[in-house]
Amino acid sequence: MSNRLYVGNLPFHATEHLLTQRFSECGEVLSVNVMIDRMSGQSRGFGFVEMATAEGAQKALAEL
């Protein structure tokens, strides 16, 4: 299993800080990328979270 997770259905106000807080409950977060619309500056509704371990990624999938 990959440590990089796709995160969909994010609200338009979602930030990298918010995702880091939520996913850090499941393990160490290495990076977070929220895709931003260039015109509006808002979240495009999806992003990616990279966890330090496969176990952390699996826990995030199960709990979030």
Coordinates of C-alpha atoms in Angstrom, one line a residue:
M1 CA 0.0 0.0 0.0
S2 CA 1.2 3.5 -0.8
N3 CA 1.7 6.1 1.9
R4 CA 0.2 8.8 -0.4
L5 CA -3.6 9.2 0.0
Y6 CA -6.1 10.9 -2.3
V7 CA -8.6 13.0 -0.3
G8 CA -11.8 14.0 -2.1
N9 CA -15.0 15.8 -1.3
L10 CA -13.2 18.6 0.5
P11 CA -15.1 21.8 1.3
F12 CA -14.0 24.9 -0.5
H13 CA -12.5 26.4 2.7
A14 CA -10.3 23.3 3.2
T15 CA -6.6 24.2 3.9
E16 CA -3.4 22.2 4.2
H17 CA -3.3 23.1 7.9
L18 CA -6.7 21.6 8.5
L19 CA -5.9 18.4 6.7
T20 CA -2.6 18.1 8.6
Q21 CA -4.4 18.4 11.9
R22 CA -7.0 15.8 11.0
F23 CA -4.5 13.2 9.5
S24 CA -1.9 13.7 12.3
E25 CA -4.4 11.9 14.6
C26 CA -3.6 8.7 12.6
G27 CA 0.2 9.1 12.4
E28 CA 3.0 11.3 11.2
V29 CA 2.1 13.4 8.2
L30 CA 5.0 14.1 5.8
S31 CA 3.2 16.4 3.3
V32 CA -0.2 17.8 2.4
N33 CA -1.3 19.3 -0.9
V34 CA -4.8 20.8 -1.4
M35 CA -5.4 21.6 -5.1
I36 CA -6.4 25.2 -5.4
D37 CA -8.4 26.9 -8.2
R38 CA -6.2 29.6 -9.8
M39 CA -9.1 31.9 -10.5
S40 CA -11.0 31.8 -7.2
G41 CA -8.2 30.8 -4.9
Q42 CA -10.4 28.2 -3.2
S43 CA -9.9 24.5 -2.8
R44 CA -10.9 22.5 -5.9
G45 CA -12.4 19.9 -3.6
F46 CA -9.5 17.4 -3.5
G47 CA -5.9 16.9 -2.4
F48 CA -3.2 14.5 -1.3
V49 CA -1.8 13.5 2.1
E50 CA 1.5 11.6 2.4
M51 CA 1.8 9.7 5.7
A52 CA 5.2 8.6 7.1
T53 CA 4.1 4.9 7.3
A54 CA 1.8 2.5 5.5
E55 CA 0.2 1.8 8.9
G56 CA -0.6 5.4 9.4
A57 CA -2.1 5.6 5.9
Q58 CA -4.2 2.5 6.6
K59 CA -5.4 3.9 9.9
A60 CA -6.4 7.1 8.2
L61 CA -8.3 5.2 5.5
A62 CA -10.2 3.3 8.2
E63 CA -11.0 6.2 10.5
L64 CA -11.4 9.2 8.3

